[in-house]
mmCIF file of C-alpha atoms and ligand atoms in Angstrom:
data_model
loop_
_atom_site.group_PDB
_atom_site.id
_atom_site.type_symbol
_atom_site.label_atom_id
_atom_site.label_comp_id
_atom_site.label_asym_id
_atom_site.label_seq_id
_atom_site.Cartn_x
_atom_site.Cartn_y
_atom_site.Cartn_z
ATOM 1 C CA UNK B 1 -19.660 -26.383 -12.385
ATOM 2 C CA UNK B 2 -17.014 -25.907 -9.952
ATOM 3 C CA UNK B 3 -18.197 -25.981 -6.288
ATOM 4 C CA UNK B 4 -18.689 -22.244 -5.084
ATOM 5 C CA UNK B 5 -19.969 -21.073 -1.362
ATOM 6 C CA UNK B 6 -22.442 -18.770 -0.646
ATOM 7 C CA UNK B 7 -25.134 -17.428 -3.155
ATOM 8 C CA UNK B 8 -23.233 -17.841 -6.621
ATOM 9 C CA UNK B 9 -23.440 -21.741 -6.072
ATOM 10 C CA UNK B 10 -26.141 -21.780 -8.426
ATOM 11 C CA UNK B 11 -25.390 -18.110 -10.129
ATOM 12 C CA UNK B 12 -28.594 -17.977 -12.688
ATOM 13 C CA UNK B 13 -26.146 -19.299 -15.854
ATOM 14 C CA UNK B 14 -26.086 -17.147 -18.432
ATOM 15 C CA UNK B 15 -25.165 -18.890 -21.634
ATOM 16 C CA UNK B 16 -24.619 -15.463 -23.398
ATOM 17 C CA UNK B 17 -21.948 -14.671 -21.034
ATOM 18 C CA UNK B 18 -18.090 -15.712 -21.752
ATOM 19 C CA UNK B 19 -15.847 -17.688 -19.624
ATOM 20 C CA UNK B 20 -14.363 -14.256 -17.935
ATOM 21 C CA UNK B 21 -17.929 -12.715 -17.851
ATOM 22 C CA UNK B 22 -19.354 -15.535 -15.935
ATOM 23 C CA UNK B 23 -15.788 -15.465 -13.548
ATOM 24 C CA UNK B 24 -16.823 -11.707 -12.784
ATOM 25 C CA UNK B 25 -20.092 -12.492 -12.372
ATOM 26 C CA UNK B 26 -19.856 -15.018 -9.707
ATOM 27 C CA UNK B 27 -17.515 -12.440 -7.884
ATOM 28 C CA UNK B 28 -19.753 -10.064 -8.071
ATOM 29 C CA UNK B 29 -22.096 -12.154 -6.076
ATOM 30 C CA UNK B 30 -19.941 -13.271 -3.975
ATOM 31 C CA UNK B 31 -19.218 -9.785 -3.035
ATOM 32 C CA UNK B 32 -22.799 -8.987 -1.952
ATOM 33 C CA UNK B 33 -22.485 -11.524 0.473
ATOM 34 C CA UNK B 34 -18.889 -11.126 1.597
ATOM 35 C CA UNK B 35 -20.448 -7.408 2.611
ATOM 36 C CA UNK B 36 -23.235 -8.692 4.028
ATOM 37 C CA UNK B 37 -21.146 -11.718 6.096
ATOM 38 C CA UNK B 38 -18.345 -9.170 6.919
ATOM 39 C CA UNK B 39 -15.839 -11.324 5.332
ATOM 40 C CA UNK B 40 -12.851 -8.250 5.376
ATOM 41 C CA UNK B 41 -10.104 -7.822 7.369
ATOM 42 C CA UNK B 42 -7.506 -5.007 6.973
ATOM 43 C CA UNK B 43 -3.633 -5.181 6.637
ATOM 44 C CA UNK B 44 -1.091 -1.967 7.606
ATOM 45 C CA UNK B 45 1.755 -1.409 5.471
ATOM 46 C CA UNK B 46 3.709 1.165 7.529
ATOM 47 C CA UNK B 47 5.362 4.286 6.150
ATOM 48 C CA UNK B 48 8.804 5.563 7.632
ATOM 49 C CA UNK B 49 10.512 8.607 8.237
ATOM 50 C CA UNK B 50 13.684 8.595 6.059
ATOM 51 C CA UNK B 51 15.497 11.184 8.608
ATOM 52 C CA UNK B 52 14.842 9.211 12.048
ATOM 53 C CA UNK B 53 14.171 5.985 10.604
ATOM 54 C CA UNK B 54 11.080 5.852 12.280
ATOM 55 C CA UNK B 55 7.635 4.438 11.688
ATOM 56 C CA UNK B 56 5.202 7.631 11.321
ATOM 57 C CA UNK B 57 2.624 6.171 9.830
ATOM 58 C CA UNK B 58 0.509 2.616 8.218
ATOM 59 C CA UNK B 59 -1.575 2.571 4.917
ATOM 60 C CA UNK B 60 -4.605 0.842 5.752
ATOM 61 C CA UNK B 61 -5.195 -2.405 2.766
ATOM 62 C CA UNK B 62 -8.133 -4.434 2.530
ATOM 63 C CA UNK B 63 -8.247 -8.407 1.768
ATOM 64 C CA UNK B 64 -10.960 -10.271 1.427
ATOM 65 C CA UNK B 65 -11.080 -13.633 3.434
ATOM 66 C CA UNK B 66 -13.282 -15.668 0.358
ATOM 67 C CA UNK B 67 -14.349 -18.720 2.108
ATOM 68 C CA UNK B 68 -13.552 -20.879 -0.909
ATOM 69 C CA UNK B 69 -10.724 -19.201 -2.628
ATOM 70 C CA UNK B 70 -8.821 -17.853 0.451
ATOM 71 C CA UNK B 71 -7.550 -14.307 0.822
ATOM 72 C CA UNK B 72 -7.758 -11.987 -2.459
ATOM 73 C CA UNK B 73 -6.242 -8.982 -3.179
ATOM 74 C CA UNK B 74 -7.976 -6.094 -3.869
ATOM 75 C CA UNK B 75 -6.474 -5.765 -7.479
ATOM 76 C CA UNK B 76 -9.299 -8.521 -8.452
ATOM 77 C CA UNK B 77 -12.274 -6.962 -6.468
ATOM 78 C CA UNK B 78 -12.083 -3.486 -5.846
ATOM 79 C CA UNK B 79 -12.652 -2.176 -9.783
ATOM 80 C CA UNK B 80 -15.965 -5.098 -9.795
ATOM 81 C CA UNK B 81 -17.199 -3.065 -6.213
ATOM 82 C CA UNK B 82 -16.671 0.129 -7.849
ATOM 83 C CA UNK B 83 -18.611 -0.898 -10.783
ATOM 84 C CA UNK B 84 -21.520 -1.782 -8.641
ATOM 85 C CA UNK B 85 -21.575 0.617 -5.965
ATOM 86 C CA UNK B 86 -20.676 -1.855 -3.538
ATOM 87 C CA UNK B 87 -17.318 0.312 -2.760
ATOM 88 C CA UNK B 88 -19.883 2.781 -0.856
ATOM 89 C CA UNK B 89 -21.150 0.179 1.790
ATOM 90 C CA UNK B 90 -17.354 -1.820 1.443
ATOM 91 C CA UNK B 91 -16.011 1.493 1.919
ATOM 92 C CA UNK B 92 -17.780 2.653 4.931
ATOM 93 C CA UNK B 93 -16.926 -0.476 7.120
ATOM 94 C CA UNK B 94 -13.398 0.011 6.136
ATOM 95 C CA UNK B 95 -12.952 4.048 7.148
ATOM 96 C CA UNK B 96 -14.844 2.742 10.495
ATOM 97 C CA UNK B 97 -12.993 -0.429 11.172
ATOM 98 C CA UNK B 98 -9.484 1.485 10.255
ATOM 99 C CA UNK B 99 -10.296 4.463 12.160
ATOM 100 C CA UNK B 100 -11.287 1.708 15.566
ATOM 101 C CA UNK B 101 -8.096 0.004 15.069
ATOM 102 C CA UNK B 102 -5.909 2.364 14.967
ATOM 103 C CA UNK B 103 -6.958 4.052 18.006
ATOM 104 C CA UNK B 104 -6.423 1.106 19.856
ATOM 105 C CA UNK B 105 -2.410 0.953 18.715
ATOM 106 C CA UNK B 106 -0.055 1.450 21.139
ATOM 107 C CA UNK B 107 2.073 4.119 19.073
ATOM 108 C CA UNK B 108 -0.245 6.601 17.865
ATOM 109 C CA UNK B 109 0.801 6.289 13.806
ATOM 110 C CA UNK B 110 -1.182 7.940 11.322
ATOM 111 C CA UNK B 111 -3.573 5.914 9.598
ATOM 112 C CA UNK B 112 -4.076 5.961 5.867
ATOM 113 C CA UNK B 113 -7.030 5.135 3.827
ATOM 114 C CA UNK B 114 -7.662 4.471 0.624
ATOM 115 C CA UNK B 115 -10.808 5.949 -1.173
ATOM 116 C CA UNK B 116 -11.898 5.391 -4.183
ATOM 117 C CA UNK B 117 -13.344 7.974 -6.588
ATOM 118 C CA UNK B 118 -16.813 6.084 -6.552
ATOM 119 C CA UNK B 119 -16.401 6.906 -2.925
ATOM 120 C CA UNK B 120 -16.229 10.836 -3.185
ATOM 121 C CA UNK B 121 -19.622 10.812 -4.917
ATOM 122 C CA UNK B 122 -20.962 9.297 -1.325
ATOM 123 C CA UNK B 123 -23.029 11.924 -0.120
ATOM 124 C CA UNK B 124 -22.704 10.268 3.336
ATOM 125 C CA UNK B 125 -18.586 10.285 3.128
ATOM 126 C CA UNK B 126 -18.203 13.325 5.847
ATOM 127 C CA UNK B 127 -20.479 12.323 8.085
ATOM 128 C CA UNK B 128 -19.043 8.391 8.067
ATOM 129 C CA UNK B 129 -15.831 9.756 8.509
ATOM 130 C CA UNK B 130 -16.827 12.727 11.359
ATOM 131 C CA UNK B 131 -18.617 10.082 13.117
ATOM 132 C CA UNK B 132 -15.924 7.165 12.703
ATOM 133 C CA UNK B 133 -13.480 9.674 14.149
ATOM 134 C CA UNK B 134 -15.623 11.011 16.900
ATOM 135 C CA UNK B 135 -16.935 7.510 17.959
ATOM 136 C CA UNK B 136 -12.494 6.544 18.174
ATOM 137 C CA UNK B 137 -11.790 9.586 19.645
ATOM 138 C CA UNK B 138 -8.830 9.951 17.507
ATOM 139 C CA UNK B 139 -7.000 12.990 16.769
ATOM 140 C CA UNK B 140 -8.750 13.893 12.800
ATOM 141 C CA UNK B 141 -4.448 14.689 12.228
ATOM 142 C CA UNK B 142 -3.598 10.821 12.320
ATOM 143 C CA UNK B 143 -6.536 9.974 9.746
ATOM 144 C CA UNK B 144 -4.883 10.339 6.080
ATOM 145 C CA UNK B 145 -7.117 10.176 3.321
ATOM 146 C CA UNK B 146 -5.082 9.079 0.355
ATOM 147 C CA UNK B 147 -7.033 9.556 -3.279
ATOM 148 C CA UNK B 148 -5.911 8.922 -6.942
ATOM 149 C CA UNK B 149 -5.803 11.905 -9.486
ATOM 150 C CA UNK B 150 -8.472 9.936 -11.442
ATOM 151 C CA UNK B 151 -10.739 11.208 -8.512
ATOM 152 C CA UNK B 152 -9.866 15.013 -9.752
ATOM 153 C CA UNK B 153 -10.538 14.354 -13.270
ATOM 154 C CA UNK B 154 -14.333 14.391 -13.322
ATOM 155 C CA UNK B 155 -16.370 16.876 -11.669
ATOM 156 C CA UNK B 156 -13.314 18.521 -10.263
ATOM 157 C CA UNK B 157 -15.160 21.556 -8.785
ATOM 158 C CA UNK B 158 -17.347 19.576 -6.584
ATOM 159 C CA UNK B 159 -14.397 17.156 -5.266
ATOM 160 C CA UNK B 160 -11.914 20.064 -4.522
ATOM 161 C CA UNK B 161 -14.651 21.503 -2.720
ATOM 162 C CA UNK B 162 -15.230 18.088 -0.945
ATOM 163 C CA UNK B 163 -11.546 17.452 0.023
ATOM 164 C CA UNK B 164 -11.718 21.434 1.505
ATOM 165 C CA UNK B 165 -14.425 19.483 3.531
ATOM 166 C CA UNK B 166 -12.560 16.652 4.546
ATOM 167 C CA UNK B 167 -9.792 19.264 5.324
ATOM 168 C CA UNK B 168 -11.765 21.234 7.754
ATOM 169 C CA UNK B 169 -12.470 18.100 9.948
ATOM 170 C CA UNK B 170 -8.842 17.983 10.480
ATOM 171 C CA UNK B 171 -7.699 14.988 8.421
ATOM 172 C CA UNK B 172 -4.968 14.862 6.065
ATOM 173 C CA UNK B 173 -5.178 14.460 2.085
ATOM 174 C CA UNK B 174 -2.317 12.386 -0.252
ATOM 175 C CA UNK B 175 -2.305 12.049 -3.562
ATOM 176 C CA UNK B 176 -1.680 8.345 -4.765
ATOM 177 C CA UNK B 177 0.096 7.067 -7.220
ATOM 178 C CA UNK B 178 1.082 10.446 -8.575
ATOM 179 C CA UNK B 179 2.324 10.557 -11.973
ATOM 180 C CA UNK B 180 -0.016 7.343 -13.119
ATOM 181 C CA UNK B 181 -2.622 9.163 -14.034
ATOM 182 C CA UNK B 182 -3.815 11.590 -16.573
ATOM 183 C CA UNK B 183 -1.149 13.503 -14.784
ATOM 184 C CA UNK B 184 -2.015 17.391 -14.563
ATOM 185 C CA UNK B 185 0.169 19.339 -12.743
ATOM 186 C CA UNK B 186 -3.428 21.759 -12.319
ATOM 187 C CA UNK B 187 -4.145 19.076 -9.605
ATOM 188 C CA UNK B 188 -1.566 20.340 -7.693
ATOM 189 C CA UNK B 189 -3.149 23.828 -8.045
ATOM 190 C CA UNK B 190 -6.125 23.381 -7.386
ATOM 191 C CA UNK B 191 -6.125 21.866 -4.049
ATOM 192 C CA UNK B 192 -3.182 21.862 -1.576
ATOM 193 C CA UNK B 193 -2.295 18.063 -0.573
ATOM 194 C CA UNK B 194 -0.606 17.557 2.717
ATOM 195 C CA UNK B 195 1.455 14.898 0.503
ATOM 196 C CA UNK B 196 2.358 13.216 -2.777
ATOM 197 C CA UNK B 197 2.718 9.484 -2.988
ATOM 198 C CA UNK B 198 5.534 8.896 -5.582
ATOM 199 C CA UNK B 199 4.217 5.750 -7.640
ATOM 200 C CA UNK B 200 6.029 2.041 -7.356
ATOM 201 C CA UNK B 201 6.502 2.245 -11.151
ATOM 202 C CA UNK B 202 9.232 5.169 -11.182
ATOM 203 C CA UNK B 203 10.543 4.135 -7.364
ATOM 204 C CA UNK B 204 11.142 0.478 -8.872
ATOM 205 C CA UNK B 205 13.164 1.794 -12.078
ATOM 206 C CA UNK B 206 14.842 4.900 -10.432
ATOM 207 C CA UNK B 207 17.979 3.300 -10.200
ATOM 208 C CA UNK B 208 18.753 1.505 -13.701
ATOM 209 C CA UNK B 209 16.725 4.530 -15.086
ATOM 210 C CA UNK B 210 18.201 7.836 -15.764
ATOM 211 C CA UNK B 211 14.331 9.152 -16.957
ATOM 212 C CA UNK B 212 12.599 7.677 -13.594
ATOM 213 C CA UNK B 213 15.372 9.281 -11.148
ATOM 214 C CA UNK B 214 14.730 12.515 -13.273
ATOM 215 C CA UNK B 215 10.979 12.095 -12.683
ATOM 216 C CA UNK B 216 11.477 11.325 -9.044
ATOM 217 C CA UNK B 217 14.195 13.903 -7.956
ATOM 218 C CA UNK B 218 12.018 16.604 -9.695
ATOM 219 C CA UNK B 219 8.739 15.611 -8.178
ATOM 220 C CA UNK B 220 10.227 15.773 -4.757
ATOM 221 C CA UNK B 221 11.759 19.345 -5.160
ATOM 222 C CA UNK B 222 8.305 20.221 -6.701
ATOM 223 C CA UNK B 223 6.398 18.824 -3.616
ATOM 224 C CA UNK B 224 8.859 20.931 -1.566
ATOM 225 C CA UNK B 225 8.032 23.915 -3.265
ATOM 226 C CA UNK B 226 4.608 23.336 -3.007
ATOM 227 C CA UNK B 227 4.947 22.955 0.640
ATOM 228 C CA UNK B 228 3.750 18.995 0.367
ATOM 229 C CA UNK B 229 5.404 15.781 1.700
ATOM 230 C CA UNK B 230 6.003 12.936 -0.526
ATOM 231 C CA UNK B 231 6.331 9.553 0.163
ATOM 232 C CA UNK B 232 7.898 7.104 -2.193
ATOM 233 C CA UNK B 233 6.186 3.886 -2.998
ATOM 234 C CA UNK B 234 7.158 0.276 -3.972
ATOM 235 C CA UNK B 235 10.682 0.816 -1.999
ATOM 236 C CA UNK B 236 12.063 -2.388 -2.355
ATOM 237 C CA UNK B 237 16.125 -1.913 -1.831
ATOM 238 C CA UNK B 238 18.415 -0.806 0.720
ATOM 239 C CA UNK B 239 19.839 0.913 -2.513
ATOM 240 C CA UNK B 240 16.627 2.497 -3.434
ATOM 241 C CA UNK B 241 15.816 3.736 0.103
ATOM 242 C CA UNK B 242 19.550 5.350 0.577
ATOM 243 C CA UNK B 243 19.079 7.023 -2.575
ATOM 244 C CA UNK B 244 15.272 8.677 -1.735
ATOM 245 C CA UNK B 245 16.919 9.623 1.428
ATOM 246 C CA UNK B 246 19.763 11.686 -0.190
ATOM 247 C CA UNK B 247 17.594 13.523 -2.283
ATOM 248 C CA UNK B 248 15.090 14.574 0.346
ATOM 249 C CA UNK B 249 12.303 12.244 -0.224
ATOM 250 C CA UNK B 250 10.716 12.661 3.615
ATOM 251 C CA UNK B 251 8.973 9.150 3.858
ATOM 252 C CA UNK B 252 9.443 5.682 2.381
ATOM 253 C CA UNK B 253 6.698 2.471 2.254
ATOM 254 C CA UNK B 254 7.742 -0.629 0.547
ATOM 255 C CA UNK B 255 8.668 -4.103 1.200
ATOM 256 C CA UNK B 256 12.167 -3.031 2.182
ATOM 257 C CA UNK B 257 10.683 -1.679 5.157
ATOM 258 C CA UNK B 258 7.819 -3.614 5.745
ATOM 259 C CA UNK B 259 5.228 -6.056 3.989
ATOM 260 C CA UNK B 260 1.848 -5.083 5.217
ATOM 261 C CA UNK B 261 0.918 -6.102 8.328
ATOM 262 C CA UNK B 262 -1.707 -8.692 10.130
ATOM 263 C CA UNK B 263 -3.742 -6.254 12.346
ATOM 264 C CA UNK B 264 -2.397 -7.755 15.352
ATOM 265 C CA UNK B 265 1.174 -6.702 14.980
ATOM 266 C CA UNK B 266 0.449 -3.735 13.790
ATOM 267 C CA UNK B 267 -1.199 -2.748 17.134
ATOM 268 C CA UNK B 268 2.051 -3.425 18.592
ATOM 269 C CA UNK B 269 4.937 -1.325 19.349
ATOM 270 C CA UNK B 270 7.651 -1.834 17.260
ATOM 271 C CA UNK B 271 10.059 -3.164 20.143
ATOM 272 C CA UNK B 272 8.433 -5.733 20.826
ATOM 273 C CA UNK B 273 7.374 -7.076 17.559
ATOM 274 C CA UNK B 274 11.547 -7.118 17.169
ATOM 275 C CA UNK B 275 11.834 -8.547 20.418
ATOM 276 C CA UNK B 276 9.232 -11.114 19.142
ATOM 277 C CA UNK B 277 12.335 -12.795 17.383
ATOM 278 C CA UNK B 278 12.840 -13.308 13.368
ATOM 279 C CA UNK B 279 10.028 -16.338 13.669
ATOM 280 C CA UNK B 280 7.423 -14.490 14.693
ATOM 281 C CA UNK B 281 7.636 -12.003 11.816
ATOM 282 C CA UNK B 282 4.663 -12.109 9.841
ATOM 283 C CA UNK B 283 5.247 -14.000 7.001
ATOM 284 C CA UNK B 284 4.955 -12.569 3.701
ATOM 285 C CA UNK B 285 1.518 -12.383 2.561
ATOM 286 C CA UNK B 286 0.665 -15.127 0.057
ATOM 287 C CA UNK B 287 -0.304 -13.893 -3.432
ATOM 288 C CA UNK B 288 -3.290 -15.437 -4.043
HETATM 289 P P1 C2E E 1 -2.248 1.731 -3.260
HETATM 290 O O1 C2E E 1 -2.872 2.556 -2.797
HETATM 291 O O2 C2E E 1 -0.501 2.014 -3.871
HETATM 292 O O3 C2E E 1 -1.559 0.405 -2.282
HETATM 293 C C1 C2E E 1 0.062 0.275 -2.491
HETATM 294 C C2 C2E E 1 -0.094 -1.112 -3.098
HETATM 295 O O4 C2E E 1 0.975 -1.606 -3.701
HETATM 296 C C3 C2E E 1 -0.878 -2.355 -2.055
HETATM 297 O O5 C2E E 1 -1.120 -3.456 -2.751
HETATM 298 C C4 C2E E 1 0.567 -3.242 -1.105
HETATM 299 O O6 C2E E 1 0.815 -3.962 -0.920
HETATM 300 C C5 C2E E 1 1.714 -2.203 -2.693
HETATM 301 N N1 C2E E 1 3.296 -2.426 -2.191
HETATM 302 C C6 C2E E 1 3.687 -2.218 -0.991
HETATM 303 N N2 C2E E 1 4.939 -2.180 -1.100
HETATM 304 C C7 C2E E 1 5.464 -2.857 -2.080
HETATM 305 C C8 C2E E 1 6.569 -3.134 -2.733
HETATM 306 O O7 C2E E 1 7.868 -3.111 -1.963
HETATM 307 N N3 C2E E 1 6.270 -3.765 -3.416
HETATM 308 C C9 C2E E 1 5.308 -4.060 -4.326
HETATM 309 N N4 C2E E 1 5.495 -5.111 -5.881
HETATM 310 N N5 C2E E 1 4.079 -3.686 -4.199
HETATM 311 C C10 C2E E 1 4.146 -3.235 -3.024
HETATM 312 P P2 C2E E 1 -2.366 -3.963 -2.334
HETATM 313 O O8 C2E E 1 -2.819 -3.985 -1.439
HETATM 314 O O9 C2E E 1 -2.742 -5.104 -3.228
HETATM 315 O O10 C2E E 1 -3.366 -2.559 -3.100
HETATM 316 C C11 C2E E 1 -3.659 -2.188 -4.524
HETATM 317 C C12 C2E E 1 -4.545 -1.059 -4.679
HETATM 318 O O11 C2E E 1 -5.452 -1.415 -4.587
HETATM 319 C C13 C2E E 1 -3.938 -0.039 -3.527
HETATM 320 O O12 C2E E 1 -3.146 0.864 -4.224
HETATM 321 C C14 C2E E 1 -5.050 0.781 -3.854
HETATM 322 O O13 C2E E 1 -5.547 1.467 -5.142
HETATM 323 C C15 C2E E 1 -6.381 -0.579 -3.689
HETATM 324 N N6 C2E E 1 -6.865 -0.524 -2.807
HETATM 325 C C16 C2E E 1 -6.414 -1.121 -1.228
HETATM 326 N N7 C2E E 1 -6.592 -1.474 -0.395
HETATM 327 C C17 C2E E 1 -7.847 -0.560 -0.687
HETATM 328 C C18 C2E E 1 -8.984 0.080 0.333
HETATM 329 O O14 C2E E 1 -8.965 -0.350 1.450
HETATM 330 N N8 C2E E 1 -9.750 1.142 -0.547
HETATM 331 C C19 C2E E 1 -9.601 1.221 -1.652
HETATM 332 N N9 C2E E 1 -10.932 2.161 -2.101
HETATM 333 N N10 C2E E 1 -8.822 0.721 -2.607
HETATM 334 C C20 C2E E 1 -7.690 0.038 -1.731
HETATM 335 MG MG1 MG E 2 -2.336 4.018 -1.446
HETATM 336 MG MG1 MG E 3 -0.508 4.041 -4.235
HETATM 337 MG MG1 MG E 4 0.568 2.919 -6.349
#
């Protein structure tokens, strides 16, 4: 067996598990250690206002600094964290840490935080957020919670109620990855989101495909008619950026604007980042 760090070194070998199940099992055991030992960091991806070109917010993205495997992206561990319930302590840490870091940024940008549907069942959620905001002494309007359509699918009444309680705290609510879940326009009626995030899958094919273009254009119009803001995700080219601006999208986020920034970089004002010169700009993140 390969050498592994932490408790999974001699993870009880179960011959009935196939290779994938075994790998997942090991990752799950490592995840428990990781949470206990605090092996996570947060990076922040800027969101730009398409009218002014200025950064208005940053989205929090979690990274696992695995002692053996190096940096692991959330696509590899969030679903394990959800299945095991470990997303609850991890998510609480992310909320506290992100809000604390954002409170010390030089610029008062908004801080967007992803919330897993599983976290919405955590009875402590409102308390955790309330305390984090109070301790950091941050304006709650700077805090934006991103939820996906799947969070509204099950038990939607309780969740809509929860969203209202969050709103009462003064935080903003964004509907993430719009158009990829079991999209139902009913969700837009059930709760007045502050913002709709148009998923990357539409944005990335928008200029090549008339159908994607039609979807993006109409989501922008729908959002506007409902009094909601729009952020386009995964903007990678100047052409996409310009098209979105011309079509009245309010904000954009993606590699064309900036890769996610390491925490120290996210804290500094844009001017000092530019002055530091291209050599010192953060390197594109390594894909694990
Ligand atoms: P998301 O919320 O839709 O986040 C955007 C993802 O798209 C991020 O991937 C980001 O790095 C990536 N991205 C941004 N711009 C571009 C671009 O121009 N091109 C391409 N190809 N990709 C781009 P990441 O960090 O791997 O996160 C993936 C997903 O994992 C997130 O999707 C979110 O659903 C989840 N996630 C990330 N951080 C957290 C967290 O703190 N808590 C929870 N519950 N989920 C998280
Ligand atoms: Mg998100
Ligand atoms: Mg998203
Ligand atoms: Mg997305």
